[in-house]
DNA sequence: CATTAAACGGAGCATCCGCTCCTGTTGTGC
DNA sequence: GCACAACAGGAGCGGATGCTCCGTTTAATG
């Protein structure tokens, strides 16, 4: 396996959860992360830091000792979520025998999760997208699924991992914009794209430059 | 023709360009719109209003007399741009005889324009997307192109105008996210989607509800 | 020109928000 | 139990930013 299943995001939680810290500090850190997760999911990344401090029953000083910057907190929390989604979707995809169903199921699952967590996705986009480690993990999962499809000749020739990743982000936008008015319509677009990805379409794709 | 080619956006320019106003006021209004267009395109919608005032050689008071709110100015300017793009793309599409080429050309043109005007698109998204009048106009253009394709049996059965509109917004995201690193890669996605839209795919699309 | 109302300009107001500082408190090792 | 370092907490700083107020200027009119 080329991707490290153990790629956590410890490198983002600035004062990493080291065991030698005081018990109350540990508790507070956990409370902050939990509260921030809730608040961000409810109100998006634009919320006042004070609200997070209030909700987690912690002072501003405490919050900022644990996370030197609002962005750092935001990123930590959001990526934790994102990683969890990715892990779920990956496991399910690996458990699916048919390569094509594994790939389509992966899309279906990640996107429907995003539909259920709009605010998180929006915040994630607003902070410049997930970190490179998250992106890399996503890439390797997709690459794995893609390879399986290619091996059995189900995927249109020439489709790259980048293409699939880009498609994922693109459909993510569709998920967001239909969330209110026409929930689930993104599935139609997903179907259309997947049909365009099947090996029944053999015309070469345009090159990736301007 | 079901769409009104004359749908302008005069209803957004708060103190509408009425002829009876003083010449300097007229000049200033034009200067503000032009400067705002430049500034927004360069720096996005988050810029300080002072910068727009400075660039247009006008005081804050003047600016706010013409546009009672920053958002109003932003919307006016952005929609003016958007309308112009739409008009161009529409004209070219109408001049294309082959229905399929008209549709694909429309996508190609609107998206490549967006690629050249990222900041505008981003601001437009940030302000909650184009106004309903813009959206309606876009809808009717797409509907026209869709109907032409359906008439000659080139479009996958069951594809709605909403689907195409959603696809457009979705690909727009792809345009933005590839603008730096892999410019033009969105064309591959467009091609994939369009292939999925061709009548060669006859499987019914899923319903639009959850 | 004189008059006047419309238009101008920009200093300043009010607010929001990320972050810090410093005083008081609490956990931990001896 | 004591001393001390680590931690908690929240008032407040700084600066960014949308918007206003009002004294000044200027175009239009006769």
Short mmCIF file of C-alpha atoms (C1' of nucleotides) in Angstrom, two decimals:
data_model
loop_
_atom_site.label_atom_id
_atom_site.label_comp_id
_atom_site.label_asym_id
_atom_site.label_seq_id
_atom_site.Cartn_x
_atom_site.Cartn_y
_atom_site.Cartn_z
CA UNK A 1 0.00 0.00 0.00
CA UNK A 2 1.45 3.26 -1.06
CA UNK A 3 -0.53 5.47 1.24
CA UNK A 4 0.21 5.59 4.91
CA UNK A 5 -2.91 4.65 6.78
CA UNK A 6 -1.23 6.11 9.81
CA UNK A 7 -1.00 9.61 8.42
CA UNK A 8 -2.63 11.39 11.30
CA UNK A 9 -2.64 15.12 11.60
CA UNK A 10 -0.68 15.43 14.76
CA UNK A 11 1.55 17.84 12.91
CA UNK A 12 -1.22 20.39 12.92
CA UNK A 13 -2.15 20.39 16.58
CA UNK A 14 0.57 22.77 17.55
CA UNK A 15 1.18 21.82 21.18
CA UNK A 16 0.86 18.16 20.32
CA UNK A 17 -0.95 16.06 22.92
CA UNK A 18 2.12 15.26 24.91
CA UNK A 19 1.53 13.04 27.93
CA UNK A 20 3.56 15.11 30.37
CA UNK A 21 1.04 17.94 30.48
CA UNK A 22 -1.25 18.64 33.36
CA UNK A 23 -4.55 16.83 33.53
CA UNK A 24 -6.66 19.98 33.41
CA UNK A 25 -4.82 21.17 30.36
CA UNK A 26 -5.54 17.91 28.59
CA UNK A 27 -9.21 18.14 29.51
CA UNK A 28 -9.45 21.69 28.30
CA UNK A 29 -7.79 20.90 25.04
CA UNK A 30 -10.29 18.16 24.37
CA UNK A 31 -13.19 20.43 25.35
CA UNK A 32 -11.96 23.11 22.98
CA UNK A 33 -11.68 20.75 20.06
CA UNK A 34 -15.11 19.33 20.69
CA UNK A 35 -16.77 22.72 21.11
CA UNK A 36 -15.00 24.10 18.07
CA UNK A 37 -16.20 21.16 16.03
CA UNK A 38 -19.78 21.87 16.99
CA UNK A 39 -19.58 25.61 16.55
CA UNK A 40 -17.85 25.43 13.18
CA UNK A 41 -20.37 22.90 11.97
CA UNK A 42 -23.22 25.15 13.04
CA UNK A 43 -22.00 28.58 12.12
CA UNK A 44 -19.12 28.07 9.73
CA UNK A 45 -15.56 29.22 10.10
CA UNK A 46 -16.48 32.86 10.51
CA UNK A 47 -17.58 32.63 14.12
CA UNK A 48 -16.11 34.70 16.86
CA UNK A 49 -13.41 32.87 18.80
CA UNK A 50 -15.11 34.07 21.97
CA UNK A 51 -18.05 31.84 21.16
CA UNK A 52 -15.83 28.79 21.03
CA UNK A 53 -14.19 29.73 24.30
CA UNK A 54 -17.59 30.26 25.91
CA UNK A 55 -19.02 27.01 24.60
CA UNK A 56 -16.04 24.99 25.78
CA UNK A 57 -16.10 26.62 29.20
CA UNK A 58 -12.61 27.99 28.81
CA UNK A 59 -11.04 31.43 28.78
CA UNK A 60 -9.50 33.11 25.81
CA UNK A 61 -6.05 32.73 27.29
CA UNK A 62 -6.48 29.00 27.61
CA UNK A 63 -7.78 28.67 24.10
CA UNK A 64 -4.90 30.59 22.64
CA UNK A 65 -2.34 28.68 24.65
CA UNK A 66 -3.54 25.49 23.05
CA UNK A 67 -4.01 26.89 19.57
CA UNK A 68 -1.78 29.85 18.78
CA UNK A 69 -4.13 31.02 16.10
CA UNK A 70 -7.76 30.72 15.16
CA UNK A 71 -6.79 29.26 11.83
CA UNK A 72 -4.70 26.60 13.49
CA UNK A 73 -7.71 25.53 15.53
CA UNK A 74 -9.97 25.62 12.53
CA UNK A 75 -7.60 23.55 10.45
CA UNK A 76 -7.04 21.02 13.20
CA UNK A 77 -10.73 20.47 13.74
CA UNK A 78 -11.73 20.45 10.09
CA UNK A 79 -9.00 18.07 9.04
CA UNK A 80 -9.84 15.74 11.85
CA UNK A 81 -13.35 15.53 10.42
CA UNK A 82 -12.14 15.21 6.88
CA UNK A 83 -9.75 12.43 7.79
CA UNK A 84 -12.51 10.55 9.52
CA UNK A 85 -14.75 10.78 6.46
CA UNK A 86 -11.95 9.65 4.26
CA UNK A 87 -11.17 6.69 6.47
CA UNK A 88 -14.78 5.55 6.46
CA UNK A 89 -15.14 5.87 2.72
CA UNK A 90 -11.85 4.13 2.14
CA UNK A 91 -12.72 1.18 4.30
CA UNK A 92 -16.03 0.72 2.59
CA UNK A 93 -14.43 1.01 -0.83
CA UNK A 94 -11.83 -1.60 0.05
CA UNK A 95 -14.57 -3.93 1.16
CA UNK A 96 -16.28 -3.67 -2.20
CA UNK A 97 -15.17 -6.32 -4.64
CA UNK A 98 -16.31 -4.86 -7.92
CA UNK A 99 -13.77 -2.15 -8.83
CA UNK A 100 -16.30 0.07 -10.53
CA UNK A 101 -18.73 -0.12 -7.64
CA UNK A 102 -15.85 0.62 -5.28
CA UNK A 103 -15.00 3.79 -7.17
CA UNK A 104 -18.56 4.99 -7.59
CA UNK A 105 -19.35 4.08 -4.01
CA UNK A 106 -16.43 6.14 -2.82
CA UNK A 107 -17.73 9.19 -4.62
CA UNK A 108 -21.24 8.55 -3.46
CA UNK A 109 -20.20 8.19 0.14
CA UNK A 110 -17.82 11.12 0.40
CA UNK A 111 -20.27 13.41 -1.33
CA UNK A 112 -23.29 12.42 0.72
CA UNK A 113 -21.22 12.93 3.85
CA UNK A 114 -20.39 16.39 2.61
CA UNK A 115 -24.05 17.02 1.98
CA UNK A 116 -24.67 16.28 5.63
CA UNK A 117 -21.86 18.58 6.74
CA UNK A 118 -22.10 21.63 4.57
CA UNK A 119 -20.63 24.10 6.98
CA UNK A 120 -17.53 21.98 7.44
CA UNK A 121 -17.00 21.78 3.71
CA UNK A 122 -17.51 25.49 3.29
CA UNK A 123 -15.06 26.28 6.06
CA UNK A 124 -12.58 23.86 4.62
CA UNK A 125 -12.83 25.59 1.27
CA UNK A 126 -12.52 28.98 2.89
CA UNK A 127 -9.30 28.02 4.64
CA UNK A 128 -7.74 27.12 1.32
CA UNK A 129 -8.77 23.50 1.24
CA UNK A 130 -7.43 20.60 3.22
CA UNK A 131 -3.73 20.39 4.00
CA UNK A 132 -1.37 18.68 1.65
CA UNK A 133 -1.22 15.58 3.82
CA UNK A 134 -4.99 15.23 3.57
CA UNK A 135 -4.91 15.81 -0.14
CA UNK A 136 -2.16 13.27 -0.57
CA UNK A 137 -4.06 10.68 1.36
CA UNK A 138 -7.13 11.34 -0.74
CA UNK A 139 -5.00 11.07 -3.86
CA UNK A 140 -3.61 7.71 -2.94
CA UNK A 141 -7.03 6.32 -2.11
CA UNK A 142 -8.40 7.50 -5.42
CA UNK A 143 -5.34 6.23 -7.20
CA UNK A 144 -5.85 2.82 -5.69
CA UNK A 145 -9.47 2.74 -6.81
CA UNK A 146 -8.57 4.03 -10.22
CA UNK A 147 -5.91 1.39 -10.71
CA UNK A 148 -8.35 -1.34 -9.84
CA UNK A 149 -10.77 -0.05 -12.45
CA UNK A 150 -8.06 0.28 -15.06
CA UNK A 151 -6.91 -3.28 -14.41
CA UNK A 152 -10.31 -4.64 -15.37
CA UNK A 153 -10.70 -2.18 -18.23
CA UNK A 154 -13.70 -0.36 -16.85
CA UNK A 155 -12.23 3.12 -16.81
CA UNK A 156 -11.95 5.36 -19.80
CA UNK A 157 -8.35 5.37 -20.97
CA UNK A 158 -6.31 8.40 -20.07
CA UNK A 159 -8.24 9.35 -16.96
CA UNK A 160 -5.79 10.40 -14.29
CA UNK A 161 -6.00 10.52 -10.54
CA UNK A 162 -5.94 14.30 -10.81
CA UNK A 163 -9.02 14.14 -12.99
CA UNK A 164 -10.89 12.12 -10.43
CA UNK A 165 -9.75 14.31 -7.59
CA UNK A 166 -10.80 17.40 -9.47
CA UNK A 167 -14.14 15.81 -10.24
CA UNK A 168 -14.62 15.15 -6.59
CA UNK A 169 -14.05 18.78 -5.69
CA UNK A 170 -16.21 19.92 -8.53
CA UNK A 171 -19.14 17.75 -7.49
CA UNK A 172 -18.59 18.91 -3.96
CA UNK A 173 -19.59 22.34 -5.19
CA UNK A 174 -22.72 20.87 -6.72
CA UNK A 175 -23.54 19.26 -3.41
CA UNK A 176 -23.30 22.60 -1.66
CA UNK A 177 -25.31 24.55 -4.15
CA UNK A 178 -28.19 22.09 -4.22
CA UNK A 179 -28.27 21.44 -0.50
CA UNK A 180 -31.16 23.81 0.17
CA UNK A 181 -33.35 23.80 -2.85
CA UNK A 182 -32.81 20.49 -4.60
CA UNK A 183 -31.13 18.06 -2.24
CA UNK A 184 -29.83 15.00 -4.01
CA UNK A 185 -29.72 16.54 -7.42
CA UNK A 186 -25.96 16.23 -7.30
CA UNK A 187 -26.45 12.49 -7.71
CA UNK A 188 -27.67 13.10 -11.24
CA UNK A 189 -24.49 14.97 -12.01
CA UNK A 190 -22.44 12.26 -10.41
CA UNK A 191 -24.13 9.71 -12.59
CA UNK A 192 -23.54 11.77 -15.70
CA UNK A 193 -19.86 12.20 -14.87
CA UNK A 194 -19.39 8.55 -14.03
CA UNK A 195 -20.96 7.56 -17.32
CA UNK A 196 -18.51 9.88 -19.02
CA UNK A 197 -15.74 8.09 -17.16
CA UNK A 198 -16.68 4.62 -18.28
CA UNK A 199 -14.50 2.88 -20.78
CA UNK A 200 -17.36 3.00 -23.24
CA UNK A 201 -16.00 6.48 -24.01
CA UNK A 202 -12.71 5.95 -25.70
CA UNK A 203 -12.05 9.34 -27.26
CA UNK A 204 -8.85 10.84 -25.86
CA UNK A 205 -9.21 13.66 -23.36
CA UNK A 206 -7.72 17.06 -24.11
CA UNK A 207 -4.29 17.82 -22.68
CA UNK A 208 -4.17 19.64 -19.38
CA UNK A 209 -2.52 22.84 -20.53
CA UNK A 210 -4.25 26.12 -21.27
CA UNK B 1 -37.93 33.50 -27.69
CA UNK B 2 -38.80 32.86 -24.13
CA UNK B 3 -35.97 34.74 -22.55
CA UNK B 4 -35.92 38.50 -22.52
CA UNK B 5 -32.79 39.67 -24.22
CA UNK B 6 -33.48 43.04 -22.68
CA UNK B 7 -33.16 41.91 -19.09
CA UNK B 8 -30.72 44.52 -17.95
CA UNK B 9 -29.74 45.03 -14.36
CA UNK B 10 -30.87 48.60 -13.96
CA UNK B 11 -32.82 47.46 -10.94
CA UNK B 12 -29.60 47.03 -9.01
CA UNK B 13 -28.03 50.41 -9.56
CA UNK B 14 -29.80 52.05 -6.70
CA UNK B 15 -29.96 55.69 -7.82
CA UNK B 16 -30.55 54.58 -11.37
CA UNK B 17 -28.68 56.59 -14.03
CA UNK B 18 -31.40 59.15 -14.43
CA UNK B 19 -30.68 61.88 -16.97
CA UNK B 20 -31.63 64.86 -14.83
CA UNK B 21 -28.63 64.55 -12.54
CA UNK B 22 -25.67 66.82 -12.58
CA UNK B 23 -22.87 66.09 -15.00
CA UNK B 24 -20.23 65.60 -12.31
CA UNK B 25 -22.45 63.13 -10.54
CA UNK B 26 -22.80 61.12 -13.71
CA UNK B 27 -19.06 61.18 -14.27
CA UNK B 28 -18.34 60.13 -10.73
CA UNK B 29 -20.79 57.29 -10.86
CA UNK B 30 -19.13 55.93 -13.97
CA UNK B 31 -15.70 56.36 -12.42
CA UNK B 32 -16.78 54.46 -9.33
CA UNK B 33 -18.16 51.56 -11.31
CA UNK B 34 -15.06 51.34 -13.43
CA UNK B 35 -12.66 51.56 -10.53
CA UNK B 36 -14.69 49.07 -8.54
CA UNK B 37 -14.60 46.67 -11.46
CA UNK B 38 -10.82 46.85 -11.59
CA UNK B 39 -10.29 46.65 -7.87
CA UNK B 40 -12.66 43.75 -7.38
CA UNK B 41 -11.06 41.89 -10.24
CA UNK B 42 -7.63 42.41 -8.74
CA UNK B 43 -8.22 41.96 -5.05
CA UNK B 44 -11.58 40.24 -4.75
CA UNK B 45 -14.65 41.43 -2.92
CA UNK B 46 -12.88 41.79 0.40
CA UNK B 47 -11.14 45.06 -0.41
CA UNK B 48 -11.54 48.16 1.66
CA UNK B 49 -14.12 50.55 0.27
CA UNK B 50 -11.58 53.33 0.75
CA UNK B 51 -9.42 51.76 -1.94
CA UNK B 52 -12.25 51.99 -4.44
CA UNK B 53 -12.92 55.59 -3.50
CA UNK B 54 -9.23 56.42 -3.82
CA UNK B 55 -8.86 54.67 -7.15
CA UNK B 56 -11.90 56.37 -8.62
CA UNK B 57 -10.78 59.76 -7.36
CA UNK B 58 -13.88 60.24 -5.30
CA UNK B 59 -14.63 60.75 -1.63
CA UNK B 60 -16.35 58.29 0.62
CA UNK B 61 -19.42 60.46 0.82
CA UNK B 62 -19.79 60.46 -2.93
CA UNK B 63 -19.33 56.77 -3.19
CA UNK B 64 -21.95 56.07 -0.57
CA UNK B 65 -24.40 58.49 -2.09
CA UNK B 66 -24.29 56.51 -5.31
CA UNK B 67 -24.26 53.08 -3.70
CA UNK B 68 -25.91 52.95 -0.30
CA UNK B 69 -23.96 49.87 0.61
CA UNK B 70 -20.76 48.13 -0.33
CA UNK B 71 -22.68 45.03 -1.25
CA UNK B 72 -24.91 46.97 -3.58
CA UNK B 73 -21.86 48.27 -5.41
CA UNK B 74 -20.30 44.84 -5.51
CA UNK B 75 -23.43 43.24 -6.86
CA UNK B 76 -23.96 45.93 -9.46
CA UNK B 77 -20.45 45.63 -10.80
CA UNK B 78 -20.24 41.86 -10.71
CA UNK B 79 -23.55 41.31 -12.39
CA UNK B 80 -22.69 43.78 -15.07
CA UNK B 81 -19.66 41.63 -15.85
CA UNK B 82 -21.60 38.42 -15.64
CA UNK B 83 -24.31 39.73 -17.93
CA UNK B 84 -21.71 40.75 -20.46
CA UNK B 85 -20.13 37.30 -20.46
CA UNK B 86 -23.52 35.71 -20.81
CA UNK B 87 -24.43 37.93 -23.71
CA UNK B 88 -21.23 37.12 -25.56
CA UNK B 89 -21.58 33.41 -25.03
CA UNK B 90 -25.22 33.47 -26.00
CA UNK B 91 -24.58 35.30 -29.23
CA UNK B 92 -21.86 32.90 -30.22
CA UNK B 93 -24.01 29.92 -29.34
CA UNK B 94 -26.89 31.24 -31.43
CA UNK B 95 -24.55 31.65 -34.35
CA UNK B 96 -23.52 28.02 -34.19
CA UNK B 97 -25.64 25.78 -36.33
CA UNK B 98 -24.89 22.39 -34.90
CA UNK B 99 -26.94 22.13 -31.66
CA UNK B 100 -24.38 20.02 -29.86
CA UNK B 101 -21.53 22.32 -30.75
CA UNK B 102 -23.64 25.26 -29.65
CA UNK B 103 -24.16 23.71 -26.23
CA UNK B 104 -20.58 22.58 -25.74
CA UNK B 105 -19.29 25.87 -27.09
CA UNK B 106 -21.41 27.73 -24.57
CA UNK B 107 -19.87 25.80 -21.71
CA UNK B 108 -16.41 26.17 -23.13
CA UNK B 109 -16.76 29.88 -23.56
CA UNK B 110 -18.35 30.76 -20.24
CA UNK B 111 -15.87 28.62 -18.36
CA UNK B 112 -12.79 29.93 -20.10
CA UNK B 113 -14.01 33.45 -19.45
CA UNK B 114 -14.32 32.54 -15.79
CA UNK B 115 -10.81 31.16 -15.86
CA UNK B 116 -9.63 34.58 -17.01
CA UNK B 117 -11.61 36.35 -14.30
CA UNK B 118 -11.17 34.28 -11.19
CA UNK B 119 -11.55 37.06 -8.68
CA UNK B 120 -14.86 38.09 -10.17
CA UNK B 121 -16.19 34.56 -9.96
CA UNK B 122 -14.98 34.19 -6.40
CA UNK B 123 -16.58 37.45 -5.36
CA UNK B 124 -19.77 36.49 -7.11
CA UNK B 125 -19.84 33.23 -5.20
CA UNK B 126 -19.07 35.00 -1.96
CA UNK B 127 -22.00 37.38 -2.39
CA UNK B 128 -24.35 34.44 -2.68
CA UNK B 129 -24.16 33.96 -6.41
CA UNK B 130 -25.66 36.08 -9.14
CA UNK B 131 -29.09 37.60 -8.65
CA UNK B 132 -32.20 35.74 -9.65
CA UNK B 133 -32.58 37.79 -12.80
CA UNK B 134 -29.10 36.73 -13.90
CA UNK B 135 -29.80 33.14 -13.02
CA UNK B 136 -33.07 33.21 -14.91
CA UNK B 137 -31.41 34.60 -17.96
CA UNK B 138 -28.77 31.92 -17.78
CA UNK B 139 -31.48 29.32 -17.38
CA UNK B 140 -33.35 30.40 -20.43
CA UNK B 141 -30.22 30.43 -22.54
CA UNK B 142 -29.31 26.95 -21.42
CA UNK B 143 -32.87 25.81 -21.91
CA UNK B 144 -32.79 27.06 -25.46
CA UNK B 145 -29.58 25.21 -26.17
CA UNK B 146 -30.86 22.10 -24.46
CA UNK B 147 -34.07 22.10 -26.48
CA UNK B 148 -32.14 22.35 -29.71
CA UNK B 149 -30.09 19.32 -28.72
CA UNK B 150 -33.14 17.36 -27.66
CA UNK B 151 -34.83 18.12 -30.95
CA UNK B 152 -32.09 16.40 -32.89
CA UNK B 153 -31.76 13.60 -30.34
CA UNK B 154 -28.24 14.40 -29.27
CA UNK B 155 -28.89 14.85 -25.58
CA UNK B 156 -29.29 12.07 -23.10
CA UNK B 157 -32.97 11.68 -22.28
CA UNK B 158 -34.10 13.11 -18.98
CA UNK B 159 -31.40 15.76 -18.70
CA UNK B 160 -32.98 18.94 -17.37
CA UNK B 161 -32.01 22.56 -17.60
CA UNK B 162 -31.30 22.44 -13.87
CA UNK B 163 -28.83 19.64 -14.47
CA UNK B 164 -26.97 21.69 -17.04
CA UNK B 165 -27.00 24.78 -14.88
CA UNK B 166 -25.72 22.81 -11.94
CA UNK B 167 -23.03 21.29 -14.11
CA UNK B 168 -21.97 24.74 -15.12
CA UNK B 169 -21.57 25.86 -11.53
CA UNK B 170 -19.82 22.68 -10.64
CA UNK B 171 -17.28 22.99 -13.42
CA UNK B 172 -16.84 26.59 -12.45
CA UNK B 173 -15.40 25.30 -9.21
CA UNK B 174 -13.02 23.09 -11.16
CA UNK B 175 -11.91 26.11 -13.16
CA UNK B 176 -11.07 27.99 -9.99
CA UNK B 177 -9.24 25.18 -8.30
CA UNK B 178 -7.04 24.41 -11.27
CA UNK B 179 -6.34 28.00 -12.22
CA UNK B 180 -2.92 28.12 -10.55
CA UNK B 181 -1.45 24.70 -10.75
CA UNK B 182 -3.01 22.97 -13.73
CA UNK B 183 -4.67 25.55 -15.95
CA UNK B 184 -6.92 24.01 -18.53
CA UNK B 185 -7.39 20.74 -16.74
CA UNK B 186 -11.03 21.66 -16.29
CA UNK B 187 -11.44 21.02 -20.02
CA UNK B 188 -10.86 17.35 -19.39
CA UNK B 189 -13.66 17.33 -16.86
CA UNK B 190 -15.89 19.23 -19.22
CA UNK B 191 -15.25 16.66 -21.89
CA UNK B 192 -16.02 13.81 -19.51
CA UNK B 193 -19.26 15.43 -18.41
CA UNK B 194 -20.32 16.22 -21.94
CA UNK B 195 -19.70 12.64 -22.98
CA UNK B 196 -21.90 11.58 -20.10
CA UNK B 197 -24.54 13.93 -21.41
CA UNK B 198 -24.63 12.53 -24.91
CA UNK B 199 -27.59 10.49 -25.98
CA UNK B 200 -25.31 7.48 -26.23
CA UNK B 201 -26.04 7.15 -22.51
CA UNK B 202 -29.65 6.16 -22.23
CA UNK B 203 -29.85 4.91 -18.66
CA UNK B 204 -32.29 7.01 -16.68
CA UNK B 205 -30.84 9.46 -14.19
CA UNK B 206 -31.69 9.17 -10.53
CA UNK B 207 -34.51 11.34 -9.20
CA UNK B 208 -33.56 14.64 -7.69
CA UNK B 209 -34.71 13.99 -4.14
CA UNK B 210 -32.51 13.01 -1.24
"C1'" DC C 1 -23.00 87.16 -11.88
"C1'" DA C 2 -25.72 85.82 -8.07
"C1'" DT C 3 -28.22 82.24 -6.10
"C1'" DT C 4 -29.22 77.86 -4.61
"C1'" DA C 5 -29.64 73.17 -4.23
"C1'" DA C 6 -27.24 69.30 -5.44
"C1'" DA C 7 -22.94 67.01 -5.05
"C1'" DC C 8 -18.41 66.48 -2.92
"C1'" DG C 9 -14.84 64.85 0.39
"C1'" DG C 10 -12.59 62.88 4.12
"C1'" DA C 11 -12.01 62.95 9.07
"C1'" DG C 12 -14.07 60.38 12.32
"C1'" DC C 13 -17.52 57.12 14.49
"C1'" DA C 14 -18.96 52.54 15.79
"C1'" DT C 15 -18.25 47.92 15.62
"C1'" DC C 16 -16.29 43.64 15.10
"C1'" DC C 17 -12.70 40.45 15.97
"C1'" DG C 18 -8.19 38.29 16.44
"C1'" DC C 19 -5.13 38.19 19.97
"C1'" DT C 20 -2.40 39.51 24.40
"C1'" DC C 21 -1.40 40.58 29.12
"C1'" DC C 22 -1.45 40.07 33.68
"C1'" DT C 23 -3.61 38.62 37.97
"C1'" DG C 24 -5.38 34.87 40.39
"C1'" DT C 25 -5.67 29.74 40.74
"C1'" DT C 26 -4.51 24.89 40.66
"C1'" DG C 27 -2.03 20.70 39.88
"C1'" DT C 28 2.43 18.38 40.93
"C1'" DG C 29 6.97 16.97 43.08
"C1'" DC C 30 9.47 17.02 47.28
"C1'" DG D 1 1.80 20.74 53.40
"C1'" DC D 2 4.75 23.83 50.76
"C1'" DA D 3 6.77 26.01 46.91
"C1'" DC D 4 6.63 26.75 42.33
"C1'" DA D 5 5.70 26.27 37.77
"C1'" DA D 6 2.05 25.58 34.69
"C1'" DC D 7 -2.47 26.89 33.75
"C1'" DA D 8 -6.96 29.61 33.71
"C1'" DG D 9 -9.52 33.54 32.61
"C1'" DG D 10 -11.40 37.67 30.76
"C1'" DA D 11 -10.82 42.64 30.30
"C1'" DG D 12 -8.86 45.14 27.02
"C1'" DC D 13 -5.65 46.40 23.02
"C1'" DG D 14 -5.02 47.29 18.17
"C1'" DG D 15 -6.36 47.62 13.82
"C1'" DA D 16 -9.34 46.75 10.12
"C1'" DT D 17 -13.55 48.25 7.93
"C1'" DG D 18 -18.32 49.66 6.79
"C1'" DC D 19 -20.53 53.80 7.01
"C1'" DT D 20 -21.89 58.92 8.42
"C1'" DC D 21 -21.77 63.80 9.26
"C1'" DC D 22 -21.22 68.21 7.96
"C1'" DG D 23 -18.53 72.04 6.28
"C1'" DT D 24 -17.11 73.12 1.47
"C1'" DT D 25 -17.39 73.24 -3.50
"C1'" DT D 26 -19.59 73.44 -7.86
"C1'" DA D 27 -22.83 72.85 -11.59
"C1'" DA D 28 -27.17 74.60 -13.23
"C1'" DT D 29 -30.49 78.47 -13.75
"C1'" DG D 30 -32.20 83.10 -14.81
#
